[in-house]
């Protein structure tokens, strides 16, 4: 089925103009293949067309690619670029995704900043009724609390209780 989709996209690419529809085809290729080449082609064409939503989504995809290969600094640069554009747009789902990934990047070094981004993403997911993403984010926040150790035993116990509450909500 994946190969059929790729074949269909290749055919669509042959007949598409160099416009926003081609950007969307590149995005579909990236989703199917995780290939940086398609994310970069989409980004380059979006910039040429001055297509802000395409630049934001393409930047997010480039950031996702670098995130999953462990190049977090580079990934964060692309997420911040995407975030700035997405915050000026109306695509709440895109912005929620970007906030989530920024949270992932910050979690090991600064759980408080990670939680802020998770909470921003969660608010947007609640607004757009994306229950699957809401559940995932509640779990991510629970993970932050579970991984936090308090200075004293009481604080540590509070963190474990908060983690459990988020997991149950999830």
C-alpha positions as a Markdown table, in Angstrom:
| # | Residue | x | y | z |
|---|---|---|---|---|
| 1 | Unk | 0.0 | 0.0 | 0.0 |
| 2 | Unk | 2.9 | 2.3 | 0.8 |
| 3 | Unk | 4.4 | 1.8 | -2.6 |
| 4 | Unk | 1.1 | 2.5 | -4.3 |
| 5 | Unk | 0.9 | 5.8 | -2.4 |
| 6 | Unk | 4.5 | 6.7 | -3.5 |
| 7 | Unk | 3.7 | 5.8 | -7.1 |
| 8 | Unk | 0.6 | 8.0 | -7.0 |
| 9 | Unk | 2.6 | 10.9 | -5.5 |
| 10 | Unk | 5.3 | 10.5 | -8.1 |
| 11 | Unk | 2.6 | 10.7 | -10.8 |
| 12 | Unk | 1.0 | 13.7 | -9.2 |
| 13 | Unk | 4.4 | 15.4 | -9.0 |
| 14 | Unk | 5.0 | 14.9 | -12.7 |
| 15 | Unk | 1.9 | 16.9 | -13.5 |
| 16 | Unk | 1.9 | 19.5 | -10.7 |
| 17 | Unk | 2.9 | 23.1 | -11.2 |
| 18 | Unk | 5.5 | 24.7 | -9.1 |
| 19 | Unk | 2.9 | 26.0 | -6.6 |
| 20 | Unk | 1.5 | 25.2 | -3.2 |
| 21 | Unk | 0.1 | 21.9 | -4.5 |
| 22 | Unk | 3.7 | 20.7 | -5.2 |
| 23 | Unk | 4.7 | 21.7 | -1.7 |
| 24 | Unk | 1.8 | 19.5 | -0.3 |
| 25 | Unk | 3.0 | 16.6 | -2.5 |
| 26 | Unk | 6.5 | 17.0 | -1.0 |
| 27 | Unk | 5.0 | 17.0 | 2.4 |
| 28 | Unk | 3.1 | 13.8 | 1.7 |
| 29 | Unk | 6.4 | 12.2 | 0.4 |
| 30 | Unk | 8.1 | 13.2 | 3.7 |
| 31 | Unk | 5.3 | 11.7 | 5.7 |
| 32 | Unk | 5.7 | 8.4 | 3.8 |
| 33 | Unk | 9.4 | 8.2 | 3.6 |
| 34 | Unk | 10.9 | 10.4 | 6.4 |
| 35 | Unk | 13.3 | 11.6 | 3.7 |
| 36 | Unk | 15.0 | 14.9 | 4.4 |
| 37 | Unk | 15.2 | 15.6 | 0.7 |
| 38 | Unk | 11.5 | 16.1 | 0.4 |
| 39 | Unk | 11.2 | 18.3 | 3.5 |
| 40 | Unk | 14.0 | 20.5 | 2.1 |
| 41 | Unk | 12.5 | 20.6 | -1.4 |
| 42 | Unk | 9.2 | 21.7 | 0.2 |
| 43 | Unk | 10.9 | 24.3 | 2.3 |
| 44 | Unk | 12.9 | 25.7 | -0.7 |
| 45 | Unk | 9.7 | 25.9 | -2.9 |
| 46 | Unk | 7.7 | 27.4 | 0.0 |
| 47 | Unk | 10.3 | 30.1 | 0.5 |
| 48 | Unk | 10.3 | 30.8 | -3.3 |
| 49 | Unk | 6.5 | 31.1 | -3.3 |
| 50 | Unk | 6.5 | 33.1 | 0.0 |
| 51 | Unk | 4.0 | 30.5 | 1.3 |
| 52 | Unk | 4.2 | 31.0 | 5.1 |
| 53 | Unk | 2.2 | 27.9 | 6.0 |
| 54 | Unk | 4.3 | 25.8 | 3.7 |
| 55 | Unk | 7.5 | 27.3 | 5.2 |
| 56 | Unk | 6.2 | 26.5 | 8.7 |
| 57 | Unk | 5.2 | 22.9 | 8.0 |
| 58 | Unk | 8.4 | 22.3 | 5.9 |
| 59 | Unk | 10.5 | 23.7 | 8.7 |
| 60 | Unk | 8.7 | 21.5 | 11.2 |
| 61 | Unk | 9.4 | 18.4 | 9.0 |
| 62 | Unk | 13.1 | 19.3 | 8.7 |
| 63 | Unk | 13.2 | 19.8 | 12.5 |
| 64 | Unk | 11.5 | 16.4 | 13.0 |
| 65 | Unk | 14.1 | 14.8 | 10.8 |
| 66 | Unk | 17.0 | 16.3 | 12.8 |
| 67 | Unk | 15.3 | 15.5 | 16.1 |
| 68 | Unk | 15.1 | 11.8 | 15.3 |
| 69 | Unk | 18.7 | 11.6 | 14.3 |
| 70 | Unk | 19.8 | 13.3 | 17.5 |
| 71 | Unk | 20.8 | 16.7 | 16.2 |
| 72 | Unk | 18.7 | 18.6 | 18.7 |
| 73 | Unk | 20.3 | 22.1 | 18.3 |
| 74 | Unk | 19.7 | 22.1 | 14.6 |
| 75 | Unk | 16.2 | 20.6 | 15.1 |
| 76 | Unk | 15.4 | 23.4 | 17.6 |
| 77 | Unk | 16.5 | 26.1 | 15.1 |
| 78 | Unk | 13.9 | 24.7 | 12.6 |
| 79 | Unk | 11.2 | 24.3 | 15.2 |
| 80 | Unk | 11.7 | 27.9 | 16.3 |
| 81 | Unk | 11.5 | 29.1 | 12.7 |
| 82 | Unk | 8.3 | 27.1 | 12.2 |
| 83 | Unk | 6.9 | 28.3 | 15.5 |
| 84 | Unk | 7.3 | 32.0 | 14.7 |
| 85 | Unk | 5.5 | 31.5 | 11.4 |
| 86 | Unk | 2.8 | 29.2 | 12.9 |
| 87 | Unk | 2.0 | 31.6 | 15.7 |
| 88 | Unk | 1.1 | 34.2 | 13.1 |
| 89 | Unk | -1.1 | 31.8 | 11.2 |
| 90 | Unk | -4.4 | 30.0 | 12.0 |
| 91 | Unk | -3.2 | 26.3 | 11.9 |
| 92 | Unk | -3.5 | 25.3 | 15.6 |
| 93 | Unk | -2.8 | 21.6 | 14.9 |
| 94 | Unk | 0.6 | 22.6 | 13.3 |
| 95 | Unk | 1.4 | 24.9 | 16.2 |
| 96 | Unk | 0.5 | 22.2 | 18.7 |
| 97 | Unk | 2.8 | 19.8 | 17.0 |
| 98 | Unk | 5.7 | 22.3 | 17.0 |
| 99 | Unk | 5.2 | 23.1 | 20.7 |
| 100 | Unk | 5.2 | 19.3 | 21.5 |
| 101 | Unk | 8.5 | 18.8 | 19.7 |
| 102 | Unk | 10.1 | 21.8 | 21.4 |
| 103 | Unk | 9.0 | 20.3 | 24.7 |
| 104 | Unk | 10.7 | 17.0 | 23.7 |
| 105 | Unk | 14.0 | 18.9 | 23.1 |
| 106 | Unk | 13.9 | 20.7 | 26.4 |
| 107 | Unk | 12.8 | 17.9 | 28.6 |
| 108 | Unk | 16.2 | 16.4 | 29.4 |
| 109 | Unk | 17.9 | 19.7 | 30.2 |
| 110 | Unk | 15.0 | 21.8 | 31.5 |
| 111 | Unk | 11.8 | 20.0 | 32.4 |
| 112 | Unk | 10.1 | 23.2 | 33.4 |
| 113 | Unk | 10.5 | 24.7 | 29.9 |
| 114 | Unk | 9.4 | 21.4 | 28.5 |
| 115 | Unk | 6.3 | 21.4 | 30.6 |
| 116 | Unk | 5.5 | 25.0 | 29.5 |
| 117 | Unk | 5.6 | 23.9 | 25.8 |
| 118 | Unk | 3.6 | 20.7 | 26.5 |
| 119 | Unk | 1.0 | 22.8 | 28.3 |
| 120 | Unk | 0.8 | 25.2 | 25.3 |
| 121 | Unk | 0.3 | 22.3 | 23.0 |
| 122 | Unk | -2.2 | 20.7 | 25.3 |
| 123 | Unk | -4.3 | 23.9 | 25.3 |
| 124 | Unk | -4.4 | 24.0 | 21.5 |
| 125 | Unk | -5.2 | 20.3 | 21.2 |
| 126 | Unk | -8.1 | 20.8 | 23.7 |
| 127 | Unk | -9.4 | 23.8 | 21.5 |
| 128 | Unk | -9.3 | 21.7 | 18.3 |
| 129 | Unk | -10.7 | 18.6 | 20.0 |
| 130 | Unk | -7.7 | 16.4 | 19.2 |
| 131 | Unk | -8.2 | 13.9 | 21.9 |
| 132 | Unk | -5.4 | 11.5 | 20.8 |
| 133 | Unk | -2.8 | 14.3 | 21.0 |
| 134 | Unk | -4.3 | 15.5 | 24.4 |
| 135 | Unk | -3.8 | 12.0 | 25.8 |
| 136 | Unk | -0.2 | 11.9 | 24.5 |
| 137 | Unk | 0.6 | 15.3 | 26.0 |
| 138 | Unk | -0.9 | 14.5 | 29.4 |
| 139 | Unk | 1.3 | 11.4 | 29.4 |
| 140 | Unk | 4.3 | 13.5 | 28.5 |
| 141 | Unk | 3.6 | 15.9 | 31.3 |
| 142 | Unk | 3.2 | 12.9 | 33.6 |
| 143 | Unk | 6.6 | 11.7 | 32.5 |
| 144 | Unk | 8.2 | 15.0 | 33.4 |
| 145 | Unk | 6.8 | 14.8 | 36.9 |
| 146 | Unk | 7.8 | 11.2 | 37.3 |
| 147 | Unk | 11.3 | 12.0 | 36.2 |
| 148 | Unk | 11.6 | 14.9 | 38.7 |
| 149 | Unk | 13.1 | 14.2 | 42.0 |
| 150 | Unk | 12.4 | 16.6 | 44.8 |
| 151 | Unk | 14.9 | 18.0 | 47.3 |
| 152 | Unk | 13.0 | 16.4 | 50.1 |
| 153 | Unk | 10.9 | 13.3 | 50.3 |
| 154 | Unk | 7.6 | 15.3 | 50.5 |
| 155 | Unk | 8.3 | 17.1 | 47.2 |
| 156 | Unk | 9.3 | 13.8 | 45.6 |
| 157 | Unk | 6.1 | 12.3 | 46.7 |
| 158 | Unk | 4.1 | 15.3 | 45.4 |
| 159 | Unk | 5.8 | 14.8 | 42.0 |
| 160 | Unk | 4.9 | 11.1 | 41.9 |
| 161 | Unk | 1.3 | 12.0 | 42.8 |
| 162 | Unk | 1.2 | 14.6 | 40.0 |
| 163 | Unk | 2.6 | 12.1 | 37.6 |
| 164 | Unk | -0.1 | 9.6 | 38.5 |
| 165 | Unk | -2.8 | 12.3 | 38.1 |
| 166 | Unk | -1.6 | 13.1 | 34.6 |
| 167 | Unk | -1.3 | 9.5 | 33.6 |
| 168 | Unk | -4.9 | 8.9 | 34.8 |
| 169 | Unk | -6.2 | 11.9 | 32.8 |
| 170 | Unk | -4.3 | 10.6 | 29.8 |
